[in-house]
Amino acid sequence: MPPSTEVVLTDEGIQAGGTWVYFGMREEETMEAVTAVLGDPEVDSGWIDALSSPFGVCPPPLVRVVEWGGFSLYFTQADSDFWLGGVRHFFSYEYVGAPPEFATDRGIRIGSTVAELEAAYGGPRFELIESPLDPAVGFWSYDLAEWTGMWGFTTGTDPSEIVVSINGGRGCGE
């Protein structure tokens, strides 16, 4: 199945159909744009404590994660580069494959090779290293800043290894 042209992943947010959904967009506007393209999410965590969430430690005080198969959107109420004072907004996405199938604005998808990833994003703003969590796995990033950028994991760092996740924004950690 070819990647969807309805959702395109970037380092500043996602394109959902005809709507640009940027990191920092208010929760309601983000959900309206994405559900117009993907339908209702399969899973919605609701607003939960960010420090004890099942998604790792997220920017406090609250986090909400909605999922469509292997694609998740993360929302926060934390102060960020985008908002102060508790505005609920989109701050990250995670894509690990499975339906639906998406690609980045430069054609990278789950299953692309490290060689294809480097050809698409290589340069001074791109980095590919051994994962700090598991040296057998590759960690890649493009234009990574505190609240923006794109990153993910590969099966290793050799050119023939493959992309297994594409993430954007800050995300949550251990």
mmCIF file with all atom_site columns, C-alpha atoms in Angstrom:
data_model
loop_
_atom_site.group_PDB
_atom_site.id
_atom_site.type_symbol
_atom_site.label_atom_id
_atom_site.label_alt_id
_atom_site.label_comp_id
_atom_site.label_asym_id
_atom_site.label_entity_id
_atom_site.label_seq_id
_atom_site.pdbx_PDB_ins_code
_atom_site.Cartn_x
_atom_site.Cartn_y
_atom_site.Cartn_z
_atom_site.occupancy
_atom_site.B_iso_or_equiv
_atom_site.pdbx_formal_charge
_atom_site.auth_seq_id
_atom_site.auth_comp_id
_atom_site.auth_asym_id
_atom_site.auth_atom_id
_atom_site.pdbx_PDB_model_num
ATOM 1   C CA . MET A 1 1   ? 0.000   0.000  0.000  1.00 0.00 ? 1   MET A CA 1
ATOM 2   C CA . PRO A 1 2   ? 1.497   3.411  -0.910 1.00 0.00 ? 2   PRO A CA 1
ATOM 3   C CA . PRO A 1 3   ? 1.887   5.997  1.859  1.00 0.00 ? 3   PRO A CA 1
ATOM 4   C CA . SER A 1 4   ? -1.093  8.268  2.500  1.00 0.00 ? 4   SER A CA 1
ATOM 5   C CA . THR A 1 5   ? -0.881  11.711 0.981  1.00 0.00 ? 5   THR A CA 1
ATOM 6   C CA . GLU A 1 6   ? -3.554  12.823 3.429  1.00 0.00 ? 6   GLU A CA 1
ATOM 7   C CA . VAL A 1 7   ? -1.137  12.971 6.383  1.00 0.00 ? 7   VAL A CA 1
ATOM 8   C CA . VAL A 1 8   ? 2.458   14.093 5.870  1.00 0.00 ? 8   VAL A CA 1
ATOM 9   C CA . LEU A 1 9   ? 4.974   14.133 8.747  1.00 0.00 ? 9   LEU A CA 1
ATOM 10  C CA . THR A 1 10  ? 7.423   17.048 9.183  1.00 0.00 ? 10  THR A CA 1
ATOM 11  C CA . ASP A 1 11  ? 9.789   18.549 11.751 1.00 0.00 ? 11  ASP A CA 1
ATOM 12  C CA . GLU A 1 12  ? 7.312   21.359 12.532 1.00 0.00 ? 12  GLU A CA 1
ATOM 13  C CA . GLY A 1 13  ? 4.067   19.328 12.697 1.00 0.00 ? 13  GLY A CA 1
ATOM 14  C CA . ILE A 1 14  ? 1.907   17.430 10.204 1.00 0.00 ? 14  ILE A CA 1
ATOM 15  C CA . GLN A 1 15  ? -0.103  18.166 7.103  1.00 0.00 ? 15  GLN A CA 1
ATOM 16  C CA . ALA A 1 16  ? -3.593  16.675 7.606  1.00 0.00 ? 16  ALA A CA 1
ATOM 17  C CA . GLY A 1 17  ? -5.442  16.877 4.312  1.00 0.00 ? 17  GLY A CA 1
ATOM 18  C CA . GLY A 1 18  ? -5.615  20.568 3.465  1.00 0.00 ? 18  GLY A CA 1
ATOM 19  C CA . THR A 1 19  ? -4.819  21.749 7.011  1.00 0.00 ? 19  THR A CA 1
ATOM 20  C CA . TRP A 1 20  ? -1.366  22.530 8.374  1.00 0.00 ? 20  TRP A CA 1
ATOM 21  C CA . VAL A 1 21  ? -1.256  21.183 11.962 1.00 0.00 ? 21  VAL A CA 1
ATOM 22  C CA . TYR A 1 22  ? 1.753   22.791 13.637 1.00 0.00 ? 22  TYR A CA 1
ATOM 23  C CA . PHE A 1 23  ? 3.340   22.109 17.011 1.00 0.00 ? 23  PHE A CA 1
ATOM 24  C CA . GLY A 1 24  ? 1.623   24.531 19.375 1.00 0.00 ? 24  GLY A CA 1
ATOM 25  C CA . MET A 1 25  ? -1.779  24.383 17.647 1.00 0.00 ? 25  MET A CA 1
ATOM 26  C CA . ARG A 1 26  ? -4.630  24.311 20.149 1.00 0.00 ? 26  ARG A CA 1
ATOM 27  C CA . GLU A 1 27  ? -5.989  20.877 21.014 1.00 0.00 ? 27  GLU A CA 1
ATOM 28  C CA . GLU A 1 28  ? -9.496  21.448 19.614 1.00 0.00 ? 28  GLU A CA 1
ATOM 29  C CA . GLU A 1 29  ? -8.249  22.729 16.242 1.00 0.00 ? 29  GLU A CA 1
ATOM 30  C CA . THR A 1 30  ? -5.731  19.886 15.953 1.00 0.00 ? 30  THR A CA 1
ATOM 31  C CA . MET A 1 31  ? -8.322  17.209 16.694 1.00 0.00 ? 31  MET A CA 1
ATOM 32  C CA . GLU A 1 32  ? -10.806 18.744 14.259 1.00 0.00 ? 32  GLU A CA 1
ATOM 33  C CA . ALA A 1 33  ? -8.246  18.740 11.425 1.00 0.00 ? 33  ALA A CA 1
ATOM 34  C CA . VAL A 1 34  ? -6.905  15.240 12.060 1.00 0.00 ? 34  VAL A CA 1
ATOM 35  C CA . THR A 1 35  ? -10.252 13.533 12.676 1.00 0.00 ? 35  THR A CA 1
ATOM 36  C CA . ALA A 1 36  ? -11.544 15.088 9.436  1.00 0.00 ? 36  ALA A CA 1
ATOM 37  C CA . VAL A 1 37  ? -8.880  13.023 7.643  1.00 0.00 ? 37  VAL A CA 1
ATOM 38  C CA . LEU A 1 38  ? -8.502  9.898  9.828  1.00 0.00 ? 38  LEU A CA 1
ATOM 39  C CA . GLY A 1 39  ? -11.864 9.643  11.582 1.00 0.00 ? 39  GLY A CA 1
ATOM 40  C CA . ASP A 1 40  ? -12.272 9.197  15.312 1.00 0.00 ? 40  ASP A CA 1
ATOM 41  C CA . PRO A 1 41  ? -9.205  7.890  17.168 1.00 0.00 ? 41  PRO A CA 1
ATOM 42  C CA . GLU A 1 42  ? -9.110  4.263  18.259 1.00 0.00 ? 42  GLU A CA 1
ATOM 43  C CA . VAL A 1 43  ? -7.682  5.205  21.672 1.00 0.00 ? 43  VAL A CA 1
ATOM 44  C CA . ASP A 1 44  ? -7.968  8.431  23.678 1.00 0.00 ? 44  ASP A CA 1
ATOM 45  C CA . SER A 1 45  ? -6.248  8.615  27.066 1.00 0.00 ? 45  SER A CA 1
ATOM 46  C CA . GLY A 1 46  ? -8.183  11.699 28.124 1.00 0.00 ? 46  GLY A CA 1
ATOM 47  C CA . TRP A 1 47  ? -6.285  14.245 30.217 1.00 0.00 ? 47  TRP A CA 1
ATOM 48  C CA . ILE A 1 48  ? -4.072  12.401 32.720 1.00 0.00 ? 48  ILE A CA 1
ATOM 49  C CA . ASP A 1 49  ? -1.203  13.198 35.082 1.00 0.00 ? 49  ASP A CA 1
ATOM 50  C CA . ALA A 1 50  ? 1.886   13.804 32.928 1.00 0.00 ? 50  ALA A CA 1
ATOM 51  C CA . LEU A 1 51  ? 4.417   12.556 35.462 1.00 0.00 ? 51  LEU A CA 1
ATOM 52  C CA . SER A 1 52  ? 2.854   9.118  35.920 1.00 0.00 ? 52  SER A CA 1
ATOM 53  C CA . SER A 1 53  ? 1.431   8.536  32.444 1.00 0.00 ? 53  SER A CA 1
ATOM 54  C CA . PRO A 1 54  ? 1.885   5.201  30.633 1.00 0.00 ? 54  PRO A CA 1
ATOM 55  C CA . PHE A 1 55  ? 3.679   7.194  27.889 1.00 0.00 ? 55  PHE A CA 1
ATOM 56  C CA . GLY A 1 56  ? 6.687   8.033  30.053 1.00 0.00 ? 56  GLY A CA 1
ATOM 57  C CA . VAL A 1 57  ? 7.267   11.297 31.858 1.00 0.00 ? 57  VAL A CA 1
ATOM 58  C CA . CYS A 1 58  ? 5.656   14.064 29.818 1.00 0.00 ? 58  CYS A CA 1
ATOM 59  C CA . PRO A 1 59  ? 5.742   17.848 30.329 1.00 0.00 ? 59  PRO A CA 1
ATOM 60  C CA . PRO A 1 60  ? 3.548   18.474 33.420 1.00 0.00 ? 60  PRO A CA 1
ATOM 61  C CA . PRO A 1 61  ? 0.903   18.939 34.635 1.00 0.00 ? 61  PRO A CA 1
ATOM 62  C CA . LEU A 1 62  ? -1.359  17.020 32.182 1.00 0.00 ? 62  LEU A CA 1
ATOM 63  C CA . VAL A 1 63  ? -0.987  15.030 28.959 1.00 0.00 ? 63  VAL A CA 1
ATOM 64  C CA . ARG A 1 64  ? -3.462  13.569 26.476 1.00 0.00 ? 64  ARG A CA 1
ATOM 65  C CA . VAL A 1 65  ? -2.562  10.976 23.815 1.00 0.00 ? 65  VAL A CA 1
ATOM 66  C CA . VAL A 1 66  ? -4.857  9.930  20.968 1.00 0.00 ? 66  VAL A CA 1
ATOM 67  C CA . GLU A 1 67  ? -4.067  7.002  18.673 1.00 0.00 ? 67  GLU A CA 1
ATOM 68  C CA . TRP A 1 68  ? -4.994  5.763  15.213 1.00 0.00 ? 68  TRP A CA 1
ATOM 69  C CA . GLY A 1 69  ? -3.267  2.391  14.791 1.00 0.00 ? 69  GLY A CA 1
ATOM 70  C CA . GLY A 1 70  ? 0.476   3.096  14.802 1.00 0.00 ? 70  GLY A CA 1
ATOM 71  C CA . PHE A 1 71  ? 0.050   6.901  14.808 1.00 0.00 ? 71  PHE A CA 1
ATOM 72  C CA . SER A 1 72  ? -0.285  8.958  18.007 1.00 0.00 ? 72  SER A CA 1
ATOM 73  C CA . LEU A 1 73  ? -0.727  12.656 18.751 1.00 0.00 ? 73  LEU A CA 1
ATOM 74  C CA . TYR A 1 74  ? 0.452   14.096 22.074 1.00 0.00 ? 74  TYR A CA 1
ATOM 75  C CA . PHE A 1 75  ? -1.090  17.140 23.739 1.00 0.00 ? 75  PHE A CA 1
ATOM 76  C CA . THR A 1 76  ? 0.134   19.039 26.787 1.00 0.00 ? 76  THR A CA 1
ATOM 77  C CA . GLN A 1 77  ? -1.067  21.728 29.139 1.00 0.00 ? 77  GLN A CA 1
ATOM 78  C CA . ALA A 1 78  ? 2.531   22.619 30.043 1.00 0.00 ? 78  ALA A CA 1
ATOM 79  C CA . ASP A 1 79  ? 4.195   25.933 29.428 1.00 0.00 ? 79  ASP A CA 1
ATOM 80  C CA . SER A 1 80  ? 6.146   25.574 26.191 1.00 0.00 ? 80  SER A CA 1
ATOM 81  C CA . ASP A 1 81  ? 7.759   27.632 23.454 1.00 0.00 ? 81  ASP A CA 1
ATOM 82  C CA . PHE A 1 82  ? 4.223   27.965 22.074 1.00 0.00 ? 82  PHE A CA 1
ATOM 83  C CA . TRP A 1 83  ? 2.025   28.830 25.068 1.00 0.00 ? 83  TRP A CA 1
ATOM 84  C CA . LEU A 1 84  ? 2.180   29.913 28.700 1.00 0.00 ? 84  LEU A CA 1
ATOM 85  C CA . GLY A 1 85  ? -0.550  29.591 31.276 1.00 0.00 ? 85  GLY A CA 1
ATOM 86  C CA . GLY A 1 86  ? -2.103  26.188 30.736 1.00 0.00 ? 86  GLY A CA 1
ATOM 87  C CA . VAL A 1 87  ? -3.263  26.284 27.104 1.00 0.00 ? 87  VAL A CA 1
ATOM 88  C CA . ARG A 1 88  ? -3.886  22.730 25.876 1.00 0.00 ? 88  ARG A CA 1
ATOM 89  C CA . HIS A 1 89  ? -1.959  22.205 22.657 1.00 0.00 ? 89  HIS A CA 1
ATOM 90  C CA . PHE A 1 90  ? -0.342  19.723 20.245 1.00 0.00 ? 90  PHE A CA 1
ATOM 91  C CA . PHE A 1 91  ? 3.340   19.142 21.022 1.00 0.00 ? 91  PHE A CA 1
ATOM 92  C CA . SER A 1 92  ? 4.391   15.798 19.554 1.00 0.00 ? 92  SER A CA 1
ATOM 93  C CA . TYR A 1 93  ? 3.539   12.878 17.303 1.00 0.00 ? 93  TYR A CA 1
ATOM 94  C CA . GLU A 1 94  ? 4.755   9.292  17.193 1.00 0.00 ? 94  GLU A CA 1
ATOM 95  C CA . TYR A 1 95  ? 4.521   7.020  14.162 1.00 0.00 ? 95  TYR A CA 1
ATOM 96  C CA . VAL A 1 96  ? 5.531   3.374  14.370 1.00 0.00 ? 96  VAL A CA 1
ATOM 97  C CA . GLY A 1 97  ? 3.813   2.016  11.286 1.00 0.00 ? 97  GLY A CA 1
ATOM 98  C CA . ALA A 1 98  ? 0.878   -0.331 10.960 1.00 0.00 ? 98  ALA A CA 1
ATOM 99  C CA . PRO A 1 99  ? -2.169  1.151  9.323  1.00 0.00 ? 99  PRO A CA 1
ATOM 100 C CA . PRO A 1 100 ? -2.380  3.949  8.445  1.00 0.00 ? 100 PRO A CA 1
ATOM 101 C CA . GLU A 1 101 ? 0.773   4.256  6.312  1.00 0.00 ? 101 GLU A CA 1
ATOM 102 C CA . PHE A 1 102 ? 2.323   7.744  6.204  1.00 0.00 ? 102 PHE A CA 1
ATOM 103 C CA . ALA A 1 103 ? 5.513   9.317  4.880  1.00 0.00 ? 103 ALA A CA 1
ATOM 104 C CA . THR A 1 104 ? 7.506   12.437 5.695  1.00 0.00 ? 104 THR A CA 1
ATOM 105 C CA . ASP A 1 105 ? 7.585   15.496 3.476  1.00 0.00 ? 105 ASP A CA 1
ATOM 106 C CA . ARG A 1 106 ? 10.751  14.010 1.956  1.00 0.00 ? 106 ARG A CA 1
ATOM 107 C CA . GLY A 1 107 ? 9.295   10.565 1.290  1.00 0.00 ? 107 GLY A CA 1
ATOM 108 C CA . ILE A 1 108 ? 10.691  8.640  4.270  1.00 0.00 ? 108 ILE A CA 1
ATOM 109 C CA . ARG A 1 109 ? 8.388   6.002  5.742  1.00 0.00 ? 109 ARG A CA 1
ATOM 110 C CA . ILE A 1 110 ? 8.590   3.048  8.102  1.00 0.00 ? 110 ILE A CA 1
ATOM 111 C CA . GLY A 1 111 ? 10.724  0.528  6.207  1.00 0.00 ? 111 GLY A CA 1
ATOM 112 C CA . SER A 1 112 ? 12.880  3.110  4.394  1.00 0.00 ? 112 SER A CA 1
ATOM 113 C CA . THR A 1 113 ? 16.593  2.335  4.633  1.00 0.00 ? 113 THR A CA 1
ATOM 114 C CA . VAL A 1 114 ? 19.156  4.351  6.564  1.00 0.00 ? 114 VAL A CA 1
ATOM 115 C CA . ALA A 1 115 ? 20.719  5.179  3.172  1.00 0.00 ? 115 ALA A CA 1
ATOM 116 C CA . GLU A 1 116 ? 17.379  6.663  2.005  1.00 0.00 ? 116 GLU A CA 1
ATOM 117 C CA . LEU A 1 117 ? 16.995  8.541  5.308  1.00 0.00 ? 117 LEU A CA 1
ATOM 118 C CA . GLU A 1 118 ? 20.484  10.043 4.984  1.00 0.00 ? 118 GLU A CA 1
ATOM 119 C CA . ALA A 1 119 ? 19.877  10.978 1.323  1.00 0.00 ? 119 ALA A CA 1
ATOM 120 C CA . ALA A 1 120 ? 16.641  12.753 2.283  1.00 0.00 ? 120 ALA A CA 1
ATOM 121 C CA . TYR A 1 121 ? 17.793  14.528 5.464  1.00 0.00 ? 121 TYR A CA 1
ATOM 122 C CA . GLY A 1 122 ? 21.609  14.394 5.467  1.00 0.00 ? 122 GLY A CA 1
ATOM 123 C CA . GLY A 1 123 ? 23.493  17.584 6.214  1.00 0.00 ? 123 GLY A CA 1
ATOM 124 C CA . PRO A 1 124 ? 24.415  19.670 9.234  1.00 0.00 ? 124 PRO A CA 1
ATOM 125 C CA . ARG A 1 125 ? 20.964  19.361 10.876 1.00 0.00 ? 125 ARG A CA 1
ATOM 126 C CA . PHE A 1 126 ? 20.875  15.530 10.607 1.00 0.00 ? 126 PHE A CA 1
ATOM 127 C CA . GLU A 1 127 ? 22.423  13.059 13.052 1.00 0.00 ? 127 GLU A CA 1
ATOM 128 C CA . LEU A 1 128 ? 22.482  9.250  13.165 1.00 0.00 ? 128 LEU A CA 1
ATOM 129 C CA . ILE A 1 129 ? 24.053  7.611  16.222 1.00 0.00 ? 129 ILE A CA 1
ATOM 130 C CA . GLU A 1 130 ? 23.806  4.420  18.252 1.00 0.00 ? 130 GLU A CA 1
ATOM 131 C CA . SER A 1 131 ? 20.790  4.692  20.518 1.00 0.00 ? 131 SER A CA 1
ATOM 132 C CA . PRO A 1 132 ? 21.713  5.674  24.086 1.00 0.00 ? 132 PRO A CA 1
ATOM 133 C CA . LEU A 1 133 ? 19.072  3.149  25.218 1.00 0.00 ? 133 LEU A CA 1
ATOM 134 C CA . ASP A 1 134 ? 20.378  0.231  23.102 1.00 0.00 ? 134 ASP A CA 1
ATOM 135 C CA . PRO A 1 135 ? 23.667  0.419  21.127 1.00 0.00 ? 135 PRO A CA 1
ATOM 136 C CA . ALA A 1 136 ? 22.382  -2.208 18.657 1.00 0.00 ? 136 ALA A CA 1
ATOM 137 C CA . VAL A 1 137 ? 19.682  0.251  17.537 1.00 0.00 ? 137 VAL A CA 1
ATOM 138 C CA . GLY A 1 138 ? 20.137  3.506  15.637 1.00 0.00 ? 138 GLY A CA 1
ATOM 139 C CA . PHE A 1 139 ? 18.767  6.867  16.776 1.00 0.00 ? 139 PHE A CA 1
ATOM 140 C CA . TRP A 1 140 ? 18.283  9.585  14.160 1.00 0.00 ? 140 TRP A CA 1
ATOM 141 C CA . SER A 1 141 ? 17.302  13.225 14.436 1.00 0.00 ? 141 SER A CA 1
ATOM 142 C CA . TYR A 1 142 ? 16.713  16.129 12.091 1.00 0.00 ? 142 TYR A CA 1
ATOM 143 C CA . ASP A 1 143 ? 16.670  19.787 13.129 1.00 0.00 ? 143 ASP A CA 1
ATOM 144 C CA . LEU A 1 144 ? 16.056  18.784 16.751 1.00 0.00 ? 144 LEU A CA 1
ATOM 145 C CA . ALA A 1 145 ? 15.276  21.641 19.153 1.00 0.00 ? 145 ALA A CA 1
ATOM 146 C CA . GLU A 1 146 ? 13.562  21.701 22.545 1.00 0.00 ? 146 GLU A CA 1
ATOM 147 C CA . TRP A 1 147 ? 9.993   21.643 21.171 1.00 0.00 ? 147 TRP A CA 1
ATOM 148 C CA . THR A 1 148 ? 10.405  20.941 17.429 1.00 0.00 ? 148 THR A CA 1
ATOM 149 C CA . GLY A 1 149 ? 12.323  18.658 15.100 1.00 0.00 ? 149 GLY A CA 1
ATOM 150 C CA . MET A 1 150 ? 11.979  15.097 13.917 1.00 0.00 ? 150 MET A CA 1
ATOM 151 C CA . TRP A 1 151 ? 13.595  11.954 15.311 1.00 0.00 ? 151 TRP A CA 1
ATOM 152 C CA . GLY A 1 152 ? 13.192  8.215  15.568 1.00 0.00 ? 152 GLY A CA 1
ATOM 153 C CA . PHE A 1 153 ? 14.819  4.816  15.615 1.00 0.00 ? 153 PHE A CA 1
ATOM 154 C CA . THR A 1 154 ? 16.335  2.470  13.046 1.00 0.00 ? 154 THR A CA 1
ATOM 155 C CA . THR A 1 155 ? 17.321  -1.194 13.285 1.00 0.00 ? 155 THR A CA 1
ATOM 156 C CA . GLY A 1 156 ? 20.981  -0.092 13.267 1.00 0.00 ? 156 GLY A CA 1
ATOM 157 C CA . THR A 1 157 ? 23.312  2.489  11.739 1.00 0.00 ? 157 THR A CA 1
ATOM 158 C CA . ASP A 1 158 ? 24.454  0.670  8.573  1.00 0.00 ? 158 ASP A CA 1
ATOM 159 C CA . PRO A 1 159 ? 23.029  1.969  5.259  1.00 0.00 ? 159 PRO A CA 1
ATOM 160 C CA . SER A 1 160 ? 20.919  -1.181 4.769  1.00 0.00 ? 160 SER A CA 1
ATOM 161 C CA . GLU A 1 161 ? 19.205  -0.940 8.193  1.00 0.00 ? 161 GLU A CA 1
ATOM 162 C CA . ILE A 1 162 ? 15.608  0.309  8.260  1.00 0.00 ? 162 ILE A CA 1
ATOM 163 C CA . VAL A 1 163 ? 13.559  3.106  9.839  1.00 0.00 ? 163 VAL A CA 1
ATOM 164 C CA . VAL A 1 164 ? 11.225  1.741  12.532 1.00 0.00 ? 164 VAL A CA 1
ATOM 165 C CA . SER A 1 165 ? 9.811   4.980  13.979 1.00 0.00 ? 165 SER A CA 1
ATOM 166 C CA . ILE A 1 166 ? 9.272   8.606  13.006 1.00 0.00 ? 166 ILE A CA 1
ATOM 167 C CA . ASN A 1 167 ? 8.550   11.099 15.772 1.00 0.00 ? 167 ASN A CA 1
ATOM 168 C CA . GLY A 1 168 ? 8.103   14.840 15.791 1.00 0.00 ? 168 GLY A CA 1
ATOM 169 C CA . GLY A 1 169 ? 8.266   17.449 18.518 1.00 0.00 ? 169 GLY A CA 1
ATOM 170 C CA . ARG A 1 170 ? 9.433   16.946 22.071 1.00 0.00 ? 170 ARG A CA 1
ATOM 171 C CA . GLY A 1 171 ? 7.798   13.677 23.069 1.00 0.00 ? 171 GLY A CA 1
ATOM 172 C CA . CYS A 1 172 ? 7.811   12.047 26.472 1.00 0.00 ? 172 CYS A CA 1
ATOM 173 C CA . GLY A 1 173 ? 10.679  10.212 28.154 1.00 0.00 ? 173 GLY A CA 1
ATOM 174 C CA . GLU A 1 174 ? 11.524  7.637  30.742 1.00 0.00 ? 174 GLU A CA 1
#
